[in-house]
Short mmCIF file of N, CA and C in Angstrom, two decimals:
data_model
loop_
_atom_site.label_atom_id
_atom_site.label_comp_id
_atom_site.label_asym_id
_atom_site.label_seq_id
_atom_site.Cartn_x
_atom_site.Cartn_y
_atom_site.Cartn_z
N GLY A 64 -140.39 239.46 42.75
CA GLY A 64 -141.29 238.05 43.87
C GLY A 64 -141.73 236.67 44.33
N ARG A 65 -141.45 235.79 42.92
CA ARG A 65 -140.62 234.01 42.99
C ARG A 65 -139.87 233.91 43.26
N ASP A 66 -138.24 233.91 43.62
CA ASP A 66 -137.65 233.53 44.82
C ASP A 66 -137.95 234.47 46.08
N LEU A 67 -138.17 234.78 46.25
CA LEU A 67 -138.94 235.88 47.77
C LEU A 67 -139.83 234.62 47.54
N ARG A 68 -140.71 233.83 46.93
CA ARG A 68 -141.99 232.81 47.43
C ARG A 68 -140.79 231.68 47.47
N ASP A 69 -139.87 231.47 46.49
CA ASP A 69 -139.67 230.05 46.75
C ASP A 69 -138.38 230.19 48.27
N GLY A 70 -138.08 231.16 48.14
CA GLY A 70 -136.93 230.94 49.67
C GLY A 70 -138.00 230.93 51.54
N PHE A 71 -139.24 231.15 51.33
CA PHE A 71 -140.47 231.14 52.08
C PHE A 71 -140.59 228.99 52.59
N ARG A 72 -140.82 229.30 51.29
CA ARG A 72 -141.24 227.71 50.44
C ARG A 72 -139.83 227.02 51.32
N ILE A 73 -138.83 226.86 51.06
CA ILE A 73 -137.61 227.10 51.67
C ILE A 73 -137.85 226.60 52.91
N GLN A 74 -138.10 228.49 53.54
CA GLN A 74 -137.58 227.85 54.70
C GLN A 74 -139.21 227.49 55.51
N ALA A 75 -140.15 227.21 55.21
CA ALA A 75 -141.10 226.66 55.45
C ALA A 75 -141.21 224.60 55.86
N SER A 76 -140.42 224.82 54.70
CA SER A 76 -140.45 222.63 54.84
C SER A 76 -139.20 222.44 55.49
N LEU A 77 -138.22 223.49 55.93
CA LEU A 77 -136.46 222.84 56.77
C LEU A 77 -137.62 223.76 58.18
N ARG A 78 -138.47 224.12 58.81
CA ARG A 78 -138.84 224.06 59.63
C ARG A 78 -139.59 223.05 60.06
N THR A 79 -140.30 222.62 58.81
CA THR A 79 -140.99 221.12 59.56
C THR A 79 -139.76 219.93 59.69
N VAL A 80 -138.81 219.78 58.82
CA VAL A 80 -138.10 219.22 59.04
C VAL A 80 -136.95 219.77 59.97
N SER A 81 -137.01 220.41 60.55
CA SER A 81 -136.55 220.83 62.12
C SER A 81 -137.12 220.06 63.36
N ARG A 82 -138.19 220.65 63.52
CA ARG A 82 -138.92 219.94 64.34
C ARG A 82 -139.28 218.43 64.78
N ASN A 83 -138.69 217.30 63.50
CA ASN A 83 -139.58 215.87 63.74
C ASN A 83 -137.26 215.10 63.30
N TRP A 84 -136.84 215.88 62.39
CA TRP A 84 -135.47 215.01 62.42
C TRP A 84 -134.16 216.01 62.97
N GLY A 85 -134.23 217.24 63.62
CA GLY A 85 -133.69 217.80 64.29
C GLY A 85 -132.95 219.55 63.61
N GLY A 86 -132.60 221.02 63.94
CA GLY A 86 -132.22 221.47 62.68
C GLY A 86 -130.84 220.94 63.05
N ASP A 87 -130.14 220.66 64.15
CA ASP A 87 -128.52 219.52 63.32
C ASP A 87 -128.30 218.98 62.62
N LYS A 88 -129.41 218.83 61.50
CA LYS A 88 -129.31 217.86 60.91
C LYS A 88 -129.57 218.98 59.41
N VAL A 89 -130.35 219.85 59.04
CA VAL A 89 -131.16 220.40 58.83
C VAL A 89 -129.62 220.99 58.64
N GLN A 90 -128.80 221.63 59.54
CA GLN A 90 -127.55 222.60 59.08
C GLN A 90 -126.59 221.77 58.47
N HIS A 91 -126.18 220.54 59.00
CA HIS A 91 -124.64 220.06 58.73
C HIS A 91 -125.23 219.52 57.41
N TYR A 92 -126.33 219.32 56.62
CA TYR A 92 -126.36 218.57 55.68
C TYR A 92 -127.22 219.91 55.10
N ARG A 93 -126.77 221.34 55.56
CA ARG A 93 -126.99 221.63 54.51
C ARG A 93 -128.11 222.48 53.26
N TRP A 94 -129.02 222.06 53.63
CA TRP A 94 -130.55 221.55 53.36
C TRP A 94 -130.83 222.60 52.01
N ALA A 95 -130.90 223.75 52.86
CA ALA A 95 -131.16 224.98 52.44
C ALA A 95 -130.64 225.21 50.99
N GLU A 96 -129.29 224.71 50.84
CA GLU A 96 -128.67 225.20 49.94
C GLU A 96 -129.56 224.62 48.55
N ARG A 97 -129.95 223.23 49.35
CA ARG A 97 -130.71 222.19 47.42
C ARG A 97 -131.80 222.92 46.78
N GLY A 98 -132.60 223.50 47.16
CA GLY A 98 -133.38 224.54 46.24
C GLY A 98 -134.68 224.22 46.92
N LYS A 99 -135.44 224.44 46.46
CA LYS A 99 -137.17 224.53 46.62
C LYS A 99 -137.17 222.88 46.07
N TRP A 100 -138.22 222.48 44.97
CA TRP A 100 -137.63 220.92 44.60
C TRP A 100 -137.78 219.95 45.74
N TYR A 101 -135.90 219.96 45.60
CA TYR A 101 -135.27 218.76 47.29
C TYR A 101 -135.82 218.94 48.37
N CYS A 102 -135.91 220.69 48.64
CA CYS A 102 -136.59 220.52 50.27
C CYS A 102 -138.36 220.60 50.41
N SER A 103 -138.97 220.89 49.20
CA SER A 103 -139.98 220.35 49.31
C SER A 103 -140.13 218.57 49.67
N ASN A 104 -139.70 217.68 48.82
CA ASN A 104 -139.64 216.19 48.96
C ASN A 104 -138.82 216.45 50.59
N LEU A 105 -138.19 216.78 51.03
CA LEU A 105 -137.47 215.96 51.99
C LEU A 105 -138.05 216.27 53.28
N CYS A 106 -139.44 217.67 52.71
CA CYS A 106 -140.51 217.49 54.21
C CYS A 106 -141.31 216.99 53.57
N ALA A 107 -142.17 216.28 52.33
CA ALA A 107 -142.59 215.41 52.93
C ALA A 107 -141.80 213.56 53.37
N ALA A 108 -140.61 213.82 53.21
CA ALA A 108 -140.69 212.23 53.19
C ALA A 108 -140.51 212.36 54.70
N ASP A 109 -140.38 213.92 55.45
CA ASP A 109 -140.13 213.70 57.06
C ASP A 109 -141.53 213.37 57.46
N ARG A 110 -142.45 213.82 56.95
CA ARG A 110 -143.91 213.91 57.43
C ARG A 110 -143.58 212.17 57.32
N ALA A 111 -143.85 211.69 55.94
CA ALA A 111 -143.50 210.49 56.06
C ALA A 111 -142.98 209.16 57.37
N VAL A 112 -141.88 210.05 57.33
CA VAL A 112 -141.75 208.62 58.00
C VAL A 112 -140.12 210.74 59.13
N ARG A 113 -141.32 209.60 60.27
CA ARG A 113 -140.74 211.56 61.36
C ARG A 113 -139.76 211.36 62.48
N ASP A 114 -139.33 209.63 62.33
CA ASP A 114 -138.28 209.01 63.60
C ASP A 114 -137.08 209.26 62.61
N TRP A 115 -136.13 209.89 62.98
CA TRP A 115 -135.17 209.95 62.37
C TRP A 115 -134.05 208.67 62.29
N ASP A 116 -134.44 207.59 63.58
CA ASP A 116 -133.57 206.50 63.46
C ASP A 116 -134.15 205.48 61.87
N GLU A 117 -135.32 205.31 62.17
CA GLU A 117 -135.94 205.09 60.64
C GLU A 117 -135.70 205.28 59.31
N ALA A 118 -135.03 206.58 59.43
CA ALA A 118 -135.86 207.03 58.22
C ALA A 118 -134.12 207.11 57.72
N VAL A 119 -133.17 207.55 58.46
CA VAL A 119 -131.63 207.21 58.31
C VAL A 119 -131.40 205.17 58.22
N MET A 120 -132.48 204.29 58.58
CA MET A 120 -131.44 202.91 58.57
C MET A 120 -132.43 202.96 56.80
N LYS A 121 -133.81 203.46 56.85
CA LYS A 121 -134.51 203.48 55.25
C LYS A 121 -133.42 204.29 54.56
N LEU A 122 -132.68 205.48 54.39
CA LEU A 122 -131.69 206.46 53.72
C LEU A 122 -130.59 205.43 53.65
N ASN A 123 -130.32 204.48 55.01
CA ASN A 123 -129.09 204.24 53.96
C ASN A 123 -129.42 203.07 53.27
N ARG A 124 -130.49 201.92 53.13
CA ARG A 124 -130.47 201.01 52.40
C ARG A 124 -131.13 201.19 50.90
N LEU A 125 -131.33 202.71 50.76
CA LEU A 125 -131.97 203.27 49.44
C LEU A 125 -131.03 203.98 48.81
N ILE A 126 -129.71 204.07 49.98
CA ILE A 126 -127.92 205.42 49.51
C ILE A 126 -127.35 203.22 48.53
N HIS A 127 -127.66 203.08 49.76
CA HIS A 127 -126.89 202.34 48.72
C HIS A 127 -127.31 201.04 48.25
N ARG A 128 -128.20 200.45 47.83
CA ARG A 128 -128.69 199.89 46.61
C ARG A 128 -127.92 200.77 45.15
N ARG A 129 -128.50 202.37 45.72
CA ARG A 129 -127.94 202.76 44.13
C ARG A 129 -126.66 203.03 44.39
N ASP A 130 -125.67 202.58 45.70
CA ASP A 130 -124.66 202.35 45.04
C ASP A 130 -124.34 200.96 44.39
N GLN A 131 -124.80 199.90 44.56
CA GLN A 131 -124.56 198.89 44.17
C GLN A 131 -125.22 198.56 42.13
N GLN A 132 -126.00 199.01 42.13
CA GLN A 132 -126.42 199.49 40.47
C GLN A 132 -125.97 199.97 39.72
N VAL A 133 -125.27 199.25 38.29
CA VAL A 133 -124.77 199.29 37.29
C VAL A 133 -125.30 199.83 36.70
N GLY A 134 -124.59 201.24 36.11
CA GLY A 134 -125.97 202.01 34.87
C GLY A 134 -126.41 203.26 36.38
N ARG A 135 -126.11 203.34 37.80
CA ARG A 135 -127.53 204.22 38.71
C ARG A 135 -126.75 205.12 38.82
N ARG A 136 -126.70 206.82 38.94
CA ARG A 136 -126.11 207.45 39.25
C ARG A 136 -124.97 207.28 40.49
N GLN A 137 -124.04 207.61 39.99
CA GLN A 137 -123.70 207.21 41.78
C GLN A 137 -123.70 208.26 42.33
N VAL A 138 -123.37 207.84 43.99
CA VAL A 138 -123.49 208.69 45.04
C VAL A 138 -122.09 209.81 45.27
N ARG A 139 -122.96 210.41 45.05
CA ARG A 139 -121.87 211.75 45.49
C ARG A 139 -121.03 211.96 46.77
N MET A 140 -119.83 212.70 46.96
CA MET A 140 -119.13 213.28 47.83
C MET A 140 -119.58 213.80 48.50
N GLY A 141 -119.37 214.33 49.47
CA GLY A 141 -119.95 216.14 50.39
C GLY A 141 -120.73 214.63 51.74
N VAL A 142 -121.16 216.28 52.11
CA VAL A 142 -122.04 215.82 53.61
C VAL A 142 -122.91 215.29 53.15
N ASP A 143 -123.76 215.22 52.04
CA ASP A 143 -125.35 215.13 51.35
C ASP A 143 -125.67 213.98 49.82
N PRO A 144 -125.70 212.71 51.07
CA PRO A 144 -125.82 211.97 49.56
C PRO A 144 -127.08 211.78 48.84
N ILE A 145 -127.91 212.37 49.33
CA ILE A 145 -129.48 211.96 49.95
C ILE A 145 -130.05 212.45 48.55
N GLU A 146 -130.06 212.57 46.91
CA GLU A 146 -131.02 212.53 46.18
C GLU A 146 -132.09 212.30 46.63
N THR A 147 -133.31 213.59 45.70
CA THR A 147 -134.47 214.01 45.89
C THR A 147 -135.39 212.12 45.40
N ALA A 148 -134.66 211.79 44.45
CA ALA A 148 -134.71 210.31 44.21
C ALA A 148 -135.33 209.73 45.47
N ASP A 149 -134.90 209.46 46.28
CA ASP A 149 -134.18 208.68 47.68
C ASP A 149 -135.68 209.25 48.42
N LEU A 150 -135.64 210.31 48.92
CA LEU A 150 -136.12 211.23 49.83
C LEU A 150 -138.10 210.74 49.00
N ILE A 151 -138.06 210.51 47.54
CA ILE A 151 -139.41 210.09 47.44
C ILE A 151 -139.76 207.61 47.29
N ASP A 152 -138.62 207.83 47.36
CA ASP A 152 -138.90 206.51 47.57
C ASP A 152 -138.70 205.93 49.21
N LEU A 153 -137.87 207.82 50.20
CA LEU A 153 -138.15 206.88 51.55
C LEU A 153 -139.73 207.41 52.32
N ARG A 154 -140.77 208.18 50.87
CA ARG A 154 -142.13 208.73 51.15
C ARG A 154 -142.67 207.39 51.44
N VAL A 155 -142.09 207.19 50.33
CA VAL A 155 -143.54 205.60 50.17
C VAL A 155 -143.15 205.12 50.95
N TRP A 156 -142.08 204.43 51.31
CA TRP A 156 -141.56 203.81 52.47
C TRP A 156 -141.63 204.18 54.05
N SER A 157 -143.11 204.58 54.36
CA SER A 157 -143.42 205.12 54.86
C SER A 157 -143.74 203.55 56.55
N HIS A 158 -143.90 201.82 56.07
CA HIS A 158 -144.13 200.96 56.55
C HIS A 158 -143.36 200.64 56.83
N GLU A 159 -143.63 200.06 57.75
CA GLU A 159 -142.16 198.70 58.56
C GLU A 159 -141.99 197.43 58.27
N GLY A 160 -141.35 197.51 56.88
CA GLY A 160 -140.95 195.75 56.14
C GLY A 160 -139.90 195.71 55.18
N ALA A 161 -140.03 195.46 54.72
CA ALA A 161 -138.82 195.06 53.77
C ALA A 161 -139.67 195.94 52.18
N TYR A 162 -139.07 196.96 51.28
CA TYR A 162 -139.50 197.98 50.64
C TYR A 162 -138.92 197.41 48.46
N MET A 163 -139.86 197.74 48.01
CA MET A 163 -139.87 197.20 46.41
C MET A 163 -139.72 198.12 45.48
N ARG A 164 -138.64 198.57 45.05
CA ARG A 164 -139.29 200.13 44.56
C ARG A 164 -139.60 199.28 42.50
N ALA A 165 -141.21 200.01 42.17
CA ALA A 165 -142.70 199.87 41.78
C ALA A 165 -141.42 198.94 40.06
N ASN A 166 -140.69 200.21 39.69
CA ASN A 166 -139.79 200.05 38.55
C ASN A 166 -138.54 199.16 39.00
N ASP A 167 -138.04 198.33 39.76
CA ASP A 167 -137.12 197.52 40.22
C ASP A 167 -137.16 196.30 40.35
N GLU A 168 -137.67 195.60 38.82
CA GLU A 168 -138.09 194.23 38.39
C GLU A 168 -135.88 193.31 38.89
N GLY A 169 -136.93 192.54 39.20
CA GLY A 169 -135.37 191.39 39.04
C GLY A 169 -134.32 192.02 40.53
N GLU A 170 -135.07 192.94 41.06
CA GLU A 170 -134.58 193.80 42.22
C GLU A 170 -134.70 192.42 43.55
N ALA A 171 -133.71 192.90 44.32
CA ALA A 171 -134.12 191.92 45.62
C ALA A 171 -135.49 193.50 46.73
N ALA A 172 -135.97 193.44 47.18
CA ALA A 172 -136.51 193.89 48.64
C ALA A 172 -135.31 194.17 49.53
N LEU A 173 -135.41 195.60 49.92
CA LEU A 173 -134.70 196.37 50.62
C LEU A 173 -135.73 195.99 52.15
N PRO A 174 -134.32 195.56 52.53
CA PRO A 174 -135.18 194.93 54.27
C PRO A 174 -135.59 196.11 54.88
N PHE A 175 -136.29 196.02 56.17
CA PHE A 175 -136.48 196.83 57.35
C PHE A 175 -135.01 195.86 57.97
N ARG A 176 -133.95 196.94 58.15
CA ARG A 176 -133.50 196.74 59.21
C ARG A 176 -131.84 197.18 58.89
N PRO A 177 -131.42 198.17 60.18
CA PRO A 177 -130.66 198.66 59.17
C PRO A 177 -128.74 198.03 58.32
N LEU A 178 -128.16 199.07 58.00
CA LEU A 178 -126.68 198.24 57.30
C LEU A 178 -125.85 198.20 58.27
N ALA A 179 -125.33 196.70 58.06
CA ALA A 179 -123.54 196.89 59.09
C ALA A 179 -122.82 197.49 58.39
N SER A 180 -121.81 197.45 59.02
CA SER A 180 -120.59 197.98 58.16
C SER A 180 -119.32 197.47 57.41
N THR A 181 -119.93 195.67 57.72
CA THR A 181 -119.96 194.64 56.99
C THR A 181 -120.53 194.83 55.66
N ASP A 182 -121.31 195.75 55.69
CA ASP A 182 -122.21 195.99 54.33
C ASP A 182 -122.02 196.70 53.01
N LEU A 183 -121.22 197.03 53.74
CA LEU A 183 -120.26 198.09 53.34
C LEU A 183 -119.39 198.32 51.99
N SER A 184 -119.33 198.73 50.99
CA SER A 184 -118.43 198.86 50.12
C SER A 184 -117.22 199.65 50.01
N ALA A 185 -116.32 199.15 49.96
CA ALA A 185 -114.45 200.67 49.69
C ALA A 185 -115.28 201.29 49.47
N GLY A 186 -114.62 202.91 50.75
CA GLY A 186 -114.94 204.25 50.59
C GLY A 186 -115.99 204.90 50.97
N PHE A 187 -116.93 203.90 51.43
CA PHE A 187 -117.97 204.24 52.69
C PHE A 187 -118.29 204.29 53.89
N SER A 188 -118.73 205.06 54.34
CA SER A 188 -118.96 205.22 55.99
C SER A 188 -119.90 205.61 56.50
N PHE A 189 -119.95 205.86 57.41
CA PHE A 189 -121.32 206.30 58.76
C PHE A 189 -121.11 207.43 59.28
N ASP A 190 -121.86 209.09 59.13
CA ASP A 190 -121.20 209.74 59.71
C ASP A 190 -122.11 210.14 60.80
N GLY A 191 -121.77 211.16 61.40
CA GLY A 191 -121.82 211.34 63.24
C GLY A 191 -123.29 211.53 63.37
N PHE A 192 -124.22 211.14 61.96
CA PHE A 192 -125.32 210.82 61.97
C PHE A 192 -125.96 209.24 62.19
N GLY A 193 -125.06 208.69 61.54
CA GLY A 193 -125.69 207.75 60.50
C GLY A 193 -125.73 207.54 59.61
N LEU A 194 -125.87 208.21 58.80
CA LEU A 194 -125.64 208.26 57.53
C LEU A 194 -125.38 207.59 56.34
N LEU A 195 -125.13 206.79 55.38
CA LEU A 195 -124.04 206.48 54.42
C LEU A 195 -123.72 207.36 53.78
N ILE A 196 -122.11 207.73 54.04
CA ILE A 196 -121.42 208.41 53.08
C ILE A 196 -120.28 207.77 52.40
N ARG A 197 -120.32 208.23 51.33
CA ARG A 197 -119.02 208.30 49.88
C ARG A 197 -118.15 209.50 50.87
N THR A 198 -116.66 208.59 51.02
CA THR A 198 -115.67 208.79 51.65
C THR A 198 -114.58 208.86 50.57
N GLN A 199 -114.46 208.19 49.59
CA GLN A 199 -113.58 207.90 48.69
C GLN A 199 -113.99 208.23 46.73
N GLU A 200 -114.10 209.05 45.86
CA GLU A 200 -114.10 208.60 44.70
C GLU A 200 -113.46 206.90 44.54
N ARG A 201 -114.63 206.51 43.83
CA ARG A 201 -114.55 204.48 42.65
C ARG A 201 -113.29 205.05 41.95
N PRO A 202 -112.13 204.27 42.27
CA PRO A 202 -111.56 204.78 40.60
C PRO A 202 -112.41 204.57 39.65
N LEU A 203 -111.70 205.30 38.03
CA LEU A 203 -112.35 205.01 36.99
C LEU A 203 -112.42 203.87 36.69
N GLY A 204 -113.35 203.78 35.79
CA GLY A 204 -114.44 202.05 35.43
C GLY A 204 -113.83 200.87 36.21
N SER A 205 -114.02 201.03 37.25
CA SER A 205 -114.82 199.84 38.40
C SER A 205 -116.21 200.28 37.83
N VAL A 206 -116.38 198.78 39.04
CA VAL A 206 -117.91 198.65 39.53
C VAL A 206 -117.83 198.08 41.14
N PRO A 207 -119.00 198.66 41.60
CA PRO A 207 -119.37 197.74 42.66
C PRO A 207 -119.17 195.92 42.38
N GLU A 208 -118.97 195.74 43.46
CA GLU A 208 -118.21 194.14 43.64
C GLU A 208 -119.72 193.19 42.97
N ARG A 209 -121.08 193.35 43.84
CA ARG A 209 -121.90 193.57 43.29
C ARG A 209 -122.18 193.33 41.50
N GLY A 210 -122.23 195.10 41.13
CA GLY A 210 -122.46 195.31 39.53
C GLY A 210 -121.63 194.32 38.29
N ALA A 211 -120.40 193.94 39.19
CA ALA A 211 -119.20 192.67 38.63
C ALA A 211 -120.50 191.78 38.48
N ASN A 212 -120.94 191.03 39.44
CA ASN A 212 -121.13 189.55 39.22
C ASN A 212 -122.05 189.62 38.41
N VAL A 213 -123.30 190.23 38.42
CA VAL A 213 -124.34 191.14 37.64
C VAL A 213 -123.70 190.67 35.36
N ALA A 214 -123.11 191.40 35.88
CA ALA A 214 -122.11 191.34 34.40
C ALA A 214 -121.81 189.95 33.80
N ARG A 215 -121.65 189.73 34.74
CA ARG A 215 -120.76 187.75 34.22
C ARG A 215 -121.77 187.17 34.32
N GLU A 216 -122.70 187.34 35.13
CA GLU A 216 -123.77 186.75 35.23
C GLU A 216 -124.67 186.33 33.93
N ILE A 217 -125.09 188.05 33.45
CA ILE A 217 -125.06 187.98 31.89
C ILE A 217 -124.90 187.39 31.29
N ARG A 218 -123.39 187.50 30.81
CA ARG A 218 -122.00 186.99 29.89
C ARG A 218 -123.12 185.45 29.57
N ASP A 219 -123.11 185.02 31.18
CA ASP A 219 -122.82 183.68 31.23
C ASP A 219 -124.04 183.11 30.48
#
């Protein structure tokens, strides 16, 4: 019963995402494998930001910020680096303008403009749909450049 209902909910969510962002992305990122909660948040984000170009620009900013913050969950390798928290932030960032997360005191607002390839940390690139992906694992014990500077500032 429950598994069948969850399967129907996942399919309904992914049909909506396919209409707006494209079925090619649903297939490529294998979103059906991510489960009901993820697909529900994916659908909500898709409804808030229907244009893929705008969505991917914002998702890239959110993923990049997560990579730069010390102590945040590392961006995982693979075709789909998008976390549920990124989808929730994307849903809230439905406007055209800078975005400041409610809990990010002391962090700069994310600008409403695409990331340039020069903004990327080592081991990151853009995939065929323009999404920021990790292509190499970060060496154990290393931190992003920005993270090292923040640690230095705290010690001083």
